[in-house]
C-alpha atoms as a printed R data frame, in Angstrom:
    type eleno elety resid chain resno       x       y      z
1   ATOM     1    CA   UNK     A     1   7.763 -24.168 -5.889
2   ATOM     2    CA   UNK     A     2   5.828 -21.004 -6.762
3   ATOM     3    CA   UNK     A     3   2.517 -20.281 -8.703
4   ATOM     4    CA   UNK     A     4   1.092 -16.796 -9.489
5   ATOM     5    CA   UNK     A     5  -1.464 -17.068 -6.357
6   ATOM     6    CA   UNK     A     6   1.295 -18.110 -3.782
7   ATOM     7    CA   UNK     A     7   5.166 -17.164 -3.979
8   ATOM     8    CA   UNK     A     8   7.467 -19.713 -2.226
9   ATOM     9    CA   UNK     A     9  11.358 -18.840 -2.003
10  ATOM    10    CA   UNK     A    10  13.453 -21.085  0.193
11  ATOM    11    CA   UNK     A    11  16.382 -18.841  2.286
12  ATOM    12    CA   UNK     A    12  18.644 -20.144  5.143
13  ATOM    13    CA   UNK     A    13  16.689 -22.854  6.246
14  ATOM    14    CA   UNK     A    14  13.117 -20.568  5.765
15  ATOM    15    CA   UNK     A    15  10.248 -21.217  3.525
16  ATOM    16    CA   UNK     A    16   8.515 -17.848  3.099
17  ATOM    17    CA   UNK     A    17   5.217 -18.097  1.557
18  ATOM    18    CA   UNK     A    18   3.484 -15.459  0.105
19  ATOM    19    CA   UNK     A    19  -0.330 -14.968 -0.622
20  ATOM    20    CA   UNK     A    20  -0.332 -13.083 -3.736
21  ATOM    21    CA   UNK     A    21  -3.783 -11.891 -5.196
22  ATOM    22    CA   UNK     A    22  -3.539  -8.608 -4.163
23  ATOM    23    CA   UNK     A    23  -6.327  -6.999 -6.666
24  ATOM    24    CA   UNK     A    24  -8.364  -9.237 -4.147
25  ATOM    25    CA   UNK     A    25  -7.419  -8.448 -0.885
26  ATOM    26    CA   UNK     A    26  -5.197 -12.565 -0.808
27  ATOM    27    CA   UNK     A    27  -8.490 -13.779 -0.553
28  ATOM    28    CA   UNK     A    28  -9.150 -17.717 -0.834
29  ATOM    29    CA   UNK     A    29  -9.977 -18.792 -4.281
30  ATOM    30    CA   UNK     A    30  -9.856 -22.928 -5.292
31  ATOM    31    CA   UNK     A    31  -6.049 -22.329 -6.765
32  ATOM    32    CA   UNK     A    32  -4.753 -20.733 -3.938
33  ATOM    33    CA   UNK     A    33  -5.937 -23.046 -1.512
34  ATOM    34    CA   UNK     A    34  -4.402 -25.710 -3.740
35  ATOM    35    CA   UNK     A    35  -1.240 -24.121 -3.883
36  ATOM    36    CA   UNK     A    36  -1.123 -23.467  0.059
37  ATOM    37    CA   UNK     A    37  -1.855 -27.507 -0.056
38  ATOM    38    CA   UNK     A    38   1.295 -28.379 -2.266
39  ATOM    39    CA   UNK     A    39   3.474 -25.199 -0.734
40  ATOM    40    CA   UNK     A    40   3.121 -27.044  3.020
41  ATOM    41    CA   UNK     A    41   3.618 -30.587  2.089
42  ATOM    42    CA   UNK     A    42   6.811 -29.863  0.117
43  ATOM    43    CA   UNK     A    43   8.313 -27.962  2.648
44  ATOM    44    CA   UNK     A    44   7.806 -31.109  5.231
45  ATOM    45    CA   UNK     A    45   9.420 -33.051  3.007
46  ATOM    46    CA   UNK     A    46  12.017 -30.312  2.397
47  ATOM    47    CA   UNK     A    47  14.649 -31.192  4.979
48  ATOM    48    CA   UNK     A    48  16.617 -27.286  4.250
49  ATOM    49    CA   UNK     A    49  13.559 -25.952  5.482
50  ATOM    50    CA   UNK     A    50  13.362 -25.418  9.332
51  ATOM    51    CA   UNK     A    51  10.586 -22.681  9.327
52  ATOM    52    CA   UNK     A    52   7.979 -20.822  7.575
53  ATOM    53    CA   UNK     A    53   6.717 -17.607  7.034
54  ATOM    54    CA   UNK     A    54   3.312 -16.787  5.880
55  ATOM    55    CA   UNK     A    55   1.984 -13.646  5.164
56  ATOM    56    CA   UNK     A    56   0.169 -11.602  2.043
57  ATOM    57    CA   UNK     A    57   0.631  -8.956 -0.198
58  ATOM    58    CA   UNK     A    58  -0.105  -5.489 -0.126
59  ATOM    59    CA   UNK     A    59  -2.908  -4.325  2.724
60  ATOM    60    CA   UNK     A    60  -4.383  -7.725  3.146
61  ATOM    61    CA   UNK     A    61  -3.059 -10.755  4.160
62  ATOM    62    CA   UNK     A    62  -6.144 -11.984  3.545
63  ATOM    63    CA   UNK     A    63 -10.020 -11.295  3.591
64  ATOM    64    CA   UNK     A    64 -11.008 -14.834  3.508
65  ATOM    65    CA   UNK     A    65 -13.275 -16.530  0.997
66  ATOM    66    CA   UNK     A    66 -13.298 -15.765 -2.251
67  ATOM    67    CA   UNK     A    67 -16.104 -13.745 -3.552
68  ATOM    68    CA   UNK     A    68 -16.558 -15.987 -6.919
69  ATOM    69    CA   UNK     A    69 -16.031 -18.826 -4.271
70  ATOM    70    CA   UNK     A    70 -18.987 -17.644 -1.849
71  ATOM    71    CA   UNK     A    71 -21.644 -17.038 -4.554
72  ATOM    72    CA   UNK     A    72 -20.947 -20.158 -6.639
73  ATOM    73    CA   UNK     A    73 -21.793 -22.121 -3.167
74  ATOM    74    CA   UNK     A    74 -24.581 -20.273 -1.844
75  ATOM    75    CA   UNK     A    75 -25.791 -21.657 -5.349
76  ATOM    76    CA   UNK     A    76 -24.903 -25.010 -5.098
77  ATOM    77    CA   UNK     A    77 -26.527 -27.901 -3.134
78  ATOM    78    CA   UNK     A    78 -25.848 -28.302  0.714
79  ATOM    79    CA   UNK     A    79 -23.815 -31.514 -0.528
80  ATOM    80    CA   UNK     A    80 -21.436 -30.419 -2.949
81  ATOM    81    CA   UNK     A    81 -20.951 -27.392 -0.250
82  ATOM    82    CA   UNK     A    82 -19.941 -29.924  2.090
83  ATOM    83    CA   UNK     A    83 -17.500 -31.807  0.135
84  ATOM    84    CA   UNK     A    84 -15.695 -28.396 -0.618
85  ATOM    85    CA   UNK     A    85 -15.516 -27.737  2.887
86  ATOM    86    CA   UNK     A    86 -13.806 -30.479  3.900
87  ATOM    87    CA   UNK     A    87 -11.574 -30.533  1.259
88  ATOM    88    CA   UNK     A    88 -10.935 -26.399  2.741
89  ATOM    89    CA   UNK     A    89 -10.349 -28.372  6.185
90  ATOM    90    CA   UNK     A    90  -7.817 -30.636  4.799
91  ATOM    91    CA   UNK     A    91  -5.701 -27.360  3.959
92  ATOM    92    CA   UNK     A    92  -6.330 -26.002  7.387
93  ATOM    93    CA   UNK     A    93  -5.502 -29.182  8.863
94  ATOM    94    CA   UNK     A    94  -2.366 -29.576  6.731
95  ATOM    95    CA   UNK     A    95  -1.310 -25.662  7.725
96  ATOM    96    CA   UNK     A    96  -2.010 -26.551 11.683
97  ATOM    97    CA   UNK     A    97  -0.119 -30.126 11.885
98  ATOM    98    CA   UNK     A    98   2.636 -28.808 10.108
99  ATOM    99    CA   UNK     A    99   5.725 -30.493 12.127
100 ATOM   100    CA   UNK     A   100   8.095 -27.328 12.068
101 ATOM   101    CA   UNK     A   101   7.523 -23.706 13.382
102 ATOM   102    CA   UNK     A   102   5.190 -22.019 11.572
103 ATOM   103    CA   UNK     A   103   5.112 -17.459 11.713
104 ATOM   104    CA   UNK     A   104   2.082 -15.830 10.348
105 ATOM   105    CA   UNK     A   105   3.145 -12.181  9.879
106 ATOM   106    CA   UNK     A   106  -0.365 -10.208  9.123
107 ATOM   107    CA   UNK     A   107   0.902  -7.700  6.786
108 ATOM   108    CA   UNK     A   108  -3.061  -6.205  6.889
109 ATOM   109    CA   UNK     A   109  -6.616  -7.052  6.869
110 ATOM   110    CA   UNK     A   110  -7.220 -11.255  8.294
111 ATOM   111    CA   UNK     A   111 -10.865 -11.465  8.294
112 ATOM   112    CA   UNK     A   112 -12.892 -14.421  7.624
113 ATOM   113    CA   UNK     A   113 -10.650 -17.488  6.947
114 ATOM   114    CA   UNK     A   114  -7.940 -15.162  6.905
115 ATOM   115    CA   UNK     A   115  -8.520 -14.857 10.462
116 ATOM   116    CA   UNK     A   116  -8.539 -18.602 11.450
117 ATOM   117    CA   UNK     A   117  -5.422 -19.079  8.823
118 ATOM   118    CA   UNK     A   118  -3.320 -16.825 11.059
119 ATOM   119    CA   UNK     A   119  -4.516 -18.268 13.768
120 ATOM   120    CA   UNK     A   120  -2.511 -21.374 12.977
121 ATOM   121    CA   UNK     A   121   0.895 -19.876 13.569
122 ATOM   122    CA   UNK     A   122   3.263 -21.049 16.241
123 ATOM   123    CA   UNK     A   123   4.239 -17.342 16.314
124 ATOM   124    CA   UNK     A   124   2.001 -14.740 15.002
125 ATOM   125    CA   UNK     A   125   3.373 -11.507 14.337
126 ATOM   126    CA   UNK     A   126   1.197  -8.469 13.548
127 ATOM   127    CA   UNK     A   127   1.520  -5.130 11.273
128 ATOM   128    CA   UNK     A   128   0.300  -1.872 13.547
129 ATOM   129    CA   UNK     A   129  -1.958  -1.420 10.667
130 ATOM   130    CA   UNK     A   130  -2.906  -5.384 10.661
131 ATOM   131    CA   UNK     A   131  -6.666  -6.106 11.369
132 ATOM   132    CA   UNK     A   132  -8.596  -9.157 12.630
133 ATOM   133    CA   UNK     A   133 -12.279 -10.046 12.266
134 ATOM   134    CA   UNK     A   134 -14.364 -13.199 12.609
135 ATOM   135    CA   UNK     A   135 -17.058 -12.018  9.977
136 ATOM   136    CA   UNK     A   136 -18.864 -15.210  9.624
137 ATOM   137    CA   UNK     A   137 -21.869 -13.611 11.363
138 ATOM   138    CA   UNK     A   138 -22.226 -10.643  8.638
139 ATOM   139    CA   UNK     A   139 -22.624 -13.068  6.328
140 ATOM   140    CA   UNK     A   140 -25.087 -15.643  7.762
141 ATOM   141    CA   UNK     A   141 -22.154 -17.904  7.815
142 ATOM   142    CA   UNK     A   142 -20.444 -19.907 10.613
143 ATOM   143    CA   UNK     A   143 -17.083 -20.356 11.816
144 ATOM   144    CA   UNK     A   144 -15.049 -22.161  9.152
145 ATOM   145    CA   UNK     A   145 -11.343 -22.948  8.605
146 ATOM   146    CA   UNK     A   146 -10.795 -23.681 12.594
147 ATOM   147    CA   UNK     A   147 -12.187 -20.717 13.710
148 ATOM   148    CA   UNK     A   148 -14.308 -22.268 16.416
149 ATOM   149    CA   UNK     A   149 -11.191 -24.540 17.497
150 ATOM   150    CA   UNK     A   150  -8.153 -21.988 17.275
151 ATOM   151    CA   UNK     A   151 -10.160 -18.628 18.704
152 ATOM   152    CA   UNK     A   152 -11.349 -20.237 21.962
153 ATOM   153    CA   UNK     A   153  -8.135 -21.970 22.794
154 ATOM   154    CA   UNK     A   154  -6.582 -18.299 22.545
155 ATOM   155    CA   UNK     A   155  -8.963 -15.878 24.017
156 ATOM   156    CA   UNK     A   156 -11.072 -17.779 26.099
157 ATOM   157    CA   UNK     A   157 -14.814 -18.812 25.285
158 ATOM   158    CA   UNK     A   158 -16.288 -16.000 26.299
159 ATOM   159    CA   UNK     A   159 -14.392 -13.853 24.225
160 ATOM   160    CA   UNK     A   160 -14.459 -15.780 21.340
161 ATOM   161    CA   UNK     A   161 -18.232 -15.678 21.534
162 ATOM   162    CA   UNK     A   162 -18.208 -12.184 21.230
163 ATOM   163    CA   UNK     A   163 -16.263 -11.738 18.542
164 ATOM   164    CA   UNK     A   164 -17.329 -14.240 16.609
165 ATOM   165    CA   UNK     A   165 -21.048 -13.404 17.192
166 ATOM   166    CA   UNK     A   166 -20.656 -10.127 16.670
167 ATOM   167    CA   UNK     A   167 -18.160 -10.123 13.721
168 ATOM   168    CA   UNK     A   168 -16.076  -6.805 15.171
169 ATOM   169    CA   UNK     A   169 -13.364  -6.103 13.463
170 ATOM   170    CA   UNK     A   170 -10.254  -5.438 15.696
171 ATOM   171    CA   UNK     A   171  -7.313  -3.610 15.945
172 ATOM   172    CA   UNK     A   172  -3.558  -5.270 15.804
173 ATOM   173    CA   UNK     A   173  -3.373  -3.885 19.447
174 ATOM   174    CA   UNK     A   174  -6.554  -5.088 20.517
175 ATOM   175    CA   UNK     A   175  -5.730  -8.710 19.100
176 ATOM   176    CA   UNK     A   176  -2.475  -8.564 21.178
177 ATOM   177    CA   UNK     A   177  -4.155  -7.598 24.422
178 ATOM   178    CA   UNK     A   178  -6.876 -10.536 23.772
179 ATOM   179    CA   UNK     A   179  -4.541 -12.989 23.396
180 ATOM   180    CA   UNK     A   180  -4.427 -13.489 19.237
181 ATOM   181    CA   UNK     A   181  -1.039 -12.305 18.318
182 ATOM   182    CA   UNK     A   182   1.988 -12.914 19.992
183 ATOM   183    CA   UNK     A   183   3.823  -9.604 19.167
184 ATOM   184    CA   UNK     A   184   2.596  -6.054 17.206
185 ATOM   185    CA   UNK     A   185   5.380  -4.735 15.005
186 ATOM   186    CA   UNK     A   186   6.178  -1.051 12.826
187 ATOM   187    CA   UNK     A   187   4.256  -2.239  9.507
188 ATOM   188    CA   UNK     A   188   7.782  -1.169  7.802
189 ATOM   189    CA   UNK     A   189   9.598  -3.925 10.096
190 ATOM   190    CA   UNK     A   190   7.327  -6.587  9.906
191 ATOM   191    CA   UNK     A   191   8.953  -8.678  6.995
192 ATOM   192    CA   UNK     A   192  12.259  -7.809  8.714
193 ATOM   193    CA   UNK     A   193  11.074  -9.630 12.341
194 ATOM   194    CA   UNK     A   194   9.120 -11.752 11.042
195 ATOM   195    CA   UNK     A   195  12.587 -13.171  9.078
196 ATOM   196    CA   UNK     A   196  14.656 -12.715 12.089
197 ATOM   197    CA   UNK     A   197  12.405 -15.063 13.883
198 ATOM   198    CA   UNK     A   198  11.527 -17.434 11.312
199 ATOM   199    CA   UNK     A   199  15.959 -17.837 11.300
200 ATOM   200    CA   UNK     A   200  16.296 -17.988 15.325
201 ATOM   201    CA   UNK     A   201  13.845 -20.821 15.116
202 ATOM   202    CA   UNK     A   202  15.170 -22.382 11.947
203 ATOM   203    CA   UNK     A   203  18.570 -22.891 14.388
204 ATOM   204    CA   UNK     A   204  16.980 -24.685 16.922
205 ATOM   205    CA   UNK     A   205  16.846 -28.329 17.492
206 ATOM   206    CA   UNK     A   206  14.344 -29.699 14.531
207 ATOM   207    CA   UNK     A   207  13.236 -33.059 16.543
208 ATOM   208    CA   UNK     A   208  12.856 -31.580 19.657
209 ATOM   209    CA   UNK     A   209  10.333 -28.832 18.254
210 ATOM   210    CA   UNK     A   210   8.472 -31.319 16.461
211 ATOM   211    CA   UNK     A   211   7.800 -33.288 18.849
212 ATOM   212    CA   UNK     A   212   6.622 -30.685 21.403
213 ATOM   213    CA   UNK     A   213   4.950 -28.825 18.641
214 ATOM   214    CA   UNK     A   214   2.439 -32.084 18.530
215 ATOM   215    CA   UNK     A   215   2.596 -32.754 22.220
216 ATOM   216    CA   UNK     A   216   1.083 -28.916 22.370
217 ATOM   217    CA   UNK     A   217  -1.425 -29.569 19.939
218 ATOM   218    CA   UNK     A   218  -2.639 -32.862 22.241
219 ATOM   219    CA   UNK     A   219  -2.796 -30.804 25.037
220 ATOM   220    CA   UNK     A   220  -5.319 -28.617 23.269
221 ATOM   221    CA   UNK     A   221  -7.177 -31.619 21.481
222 ATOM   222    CA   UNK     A   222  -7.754 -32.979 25.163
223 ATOM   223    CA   UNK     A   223  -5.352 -35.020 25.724
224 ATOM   224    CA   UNK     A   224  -5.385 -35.852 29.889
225 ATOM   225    CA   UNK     A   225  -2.302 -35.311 32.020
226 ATOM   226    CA   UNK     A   226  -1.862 -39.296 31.794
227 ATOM   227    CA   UNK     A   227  -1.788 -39.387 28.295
228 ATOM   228    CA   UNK     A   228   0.381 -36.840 27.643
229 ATOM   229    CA   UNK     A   229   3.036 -37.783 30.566
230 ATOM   230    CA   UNK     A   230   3.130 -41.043 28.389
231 ATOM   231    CA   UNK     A   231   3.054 -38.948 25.351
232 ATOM   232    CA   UNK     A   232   6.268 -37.384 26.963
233 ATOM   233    CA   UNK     A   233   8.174 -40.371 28.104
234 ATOM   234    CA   UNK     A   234   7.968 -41.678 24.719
235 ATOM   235    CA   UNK     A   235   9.108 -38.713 22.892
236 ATOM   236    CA   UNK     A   236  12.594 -38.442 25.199
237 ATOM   237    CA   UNK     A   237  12.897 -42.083 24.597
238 ATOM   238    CA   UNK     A   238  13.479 -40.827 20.807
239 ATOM   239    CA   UNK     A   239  15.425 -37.735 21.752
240 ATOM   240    CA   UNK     A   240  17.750 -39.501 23.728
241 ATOM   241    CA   UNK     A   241  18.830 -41.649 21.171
242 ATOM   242    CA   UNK     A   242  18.867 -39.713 18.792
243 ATOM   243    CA   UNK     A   243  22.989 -38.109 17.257
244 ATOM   244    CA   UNK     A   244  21.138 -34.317 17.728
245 ATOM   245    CA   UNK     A   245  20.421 -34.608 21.626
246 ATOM   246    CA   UNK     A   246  24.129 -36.414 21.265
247 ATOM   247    CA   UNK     A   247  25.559 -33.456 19.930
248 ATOM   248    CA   UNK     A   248  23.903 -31.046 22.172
249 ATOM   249    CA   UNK     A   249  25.472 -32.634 24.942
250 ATOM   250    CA   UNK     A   250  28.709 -32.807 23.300
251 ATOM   251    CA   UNK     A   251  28.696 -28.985 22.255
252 ATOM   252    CA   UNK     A   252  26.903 -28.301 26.213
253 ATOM   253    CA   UNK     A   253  30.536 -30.119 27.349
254 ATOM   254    CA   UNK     A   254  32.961 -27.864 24.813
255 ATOM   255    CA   UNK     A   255  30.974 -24.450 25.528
256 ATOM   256    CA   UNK     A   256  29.947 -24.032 21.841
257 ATOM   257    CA   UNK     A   257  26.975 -24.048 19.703
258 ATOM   258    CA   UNK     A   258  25.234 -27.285 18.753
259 ATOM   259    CA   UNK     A   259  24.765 -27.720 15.088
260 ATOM   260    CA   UNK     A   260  21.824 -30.038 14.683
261 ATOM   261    CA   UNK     A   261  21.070 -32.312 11.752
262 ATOM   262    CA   UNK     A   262  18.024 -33.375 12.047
263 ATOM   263    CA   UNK     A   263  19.534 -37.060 13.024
């Protein structure tokens, strides 16, 4: 499925998604957030996809809310603003709990909610030229889209109070040494790693990363050691019998590749 805000081409197991209102910087408008919506649910349902790739066009992937978006709420009534908002955190919430890997590769500028939608990858690959800001603050706005969940968790409160406070915008490099970004990349061989990865992953044992993909994200919700060594017992109890951890053996035995199915 593809629309005009958001390209989405299916290729050897990866979904790469594509933010594509580059005349305004990929930034968030009703449609595109609706298409981000439909893009993620039908590649869970999409058992040929084993991975995802998210990124923008152009310099941006993206600079957050919509400007038509922003004014037409700071017009509205503290209500309706709040029934937008969650419907915004069902996206987020759809992007985060998404049960395979998920690469954000930020082709550019990720301010705003572009920020806290990177933020979501599993892997999070960054452009030299990429930039990061939490610019809530210039804007007499808070955190939105996670922000105040996903920034903390990955540079530490104190951090994340600064930046968020003070709505600095940051260098790919800087990001990397806080903690944000897993790896900086030549902006020419971003696409190209980002790919590469997104294909490693989409090899690798489907169950097995779902299941400690949401075991992760317990961890961070709170879960306590108890709860998640029960959390683990149960999720070997379905690995074990499933035909994939069957075949890994097998494959472990004859010195070969496993070739998982997802069974």
């Amino acid at each position: 499925m593809s629309s005009e805000e958001l390209i989405y081409k299916v290729e050897e197991g990866v979904a790469r998604m594509v933010m594509n209102r580059p005349a305004q910087m990929n930034s968030m408008s009703h449609s595109l957030l609706q298409s981000i919506w439909e893009a993620f649910g039908e590649a869970a349902r999409d058992e040929a996809v084993r991975c995802v790739v998210l990124t923008g066009t152009a310099e941006a992937f993206s600079a957050g809310g919509d400007l038509g978006v922003l004014k037409e709420w700071s017009q509205s009534s503290a209500a309706l603003v709040y029934g937008k908002m969650k419907e915004v955190g069902d996206v987020v919430m759809r992007v985060y709990s998404f049960p395979k890997p998920l690469v954000t590769a930020v082709n550019g500028v990720a301010v705003g909610g572009g920020c806290s939608l990177a933020l979501c990858g599993d892997l999070i690959l960054a452009s030299d030229r990429a930039r990061f800001g939490m610019v809530f603050s210039r804007h007499n706005l808070g955190p939105d889209m996670g922000a105040s969940f996903l920034l903390p968790r990955l540079v530490g409160v104190l951090r994340a109070k600064e930046l968020l406070f003070s709505g600095r915008i940051i260098s790919a490099q800087e990001a990397f040494s806080y903690g944000m970004v897993s790896q900086v990349v030549p902006h020419e061989e971003l696409e190209a790693v980002a790919l590469e990865r997104a294909k490693e992953m989409a090899m690798w044992a489907p169950q097995a990363i779902s299941l400690g993909k949401a075991l992760i994200h317990r961890s961070m919700a709170g879960a306590s050691l108890g709860e998640l060594l029960e959390m683990e017992a149960q999720a070997q109890a379905i690995l074990f019998n499933s035909e994939d951890t069957r075949e890994a053996i097998r494959a472990f035995l004859e010195k070969r590749k496993p070739v998982f199915r997802n069974k």
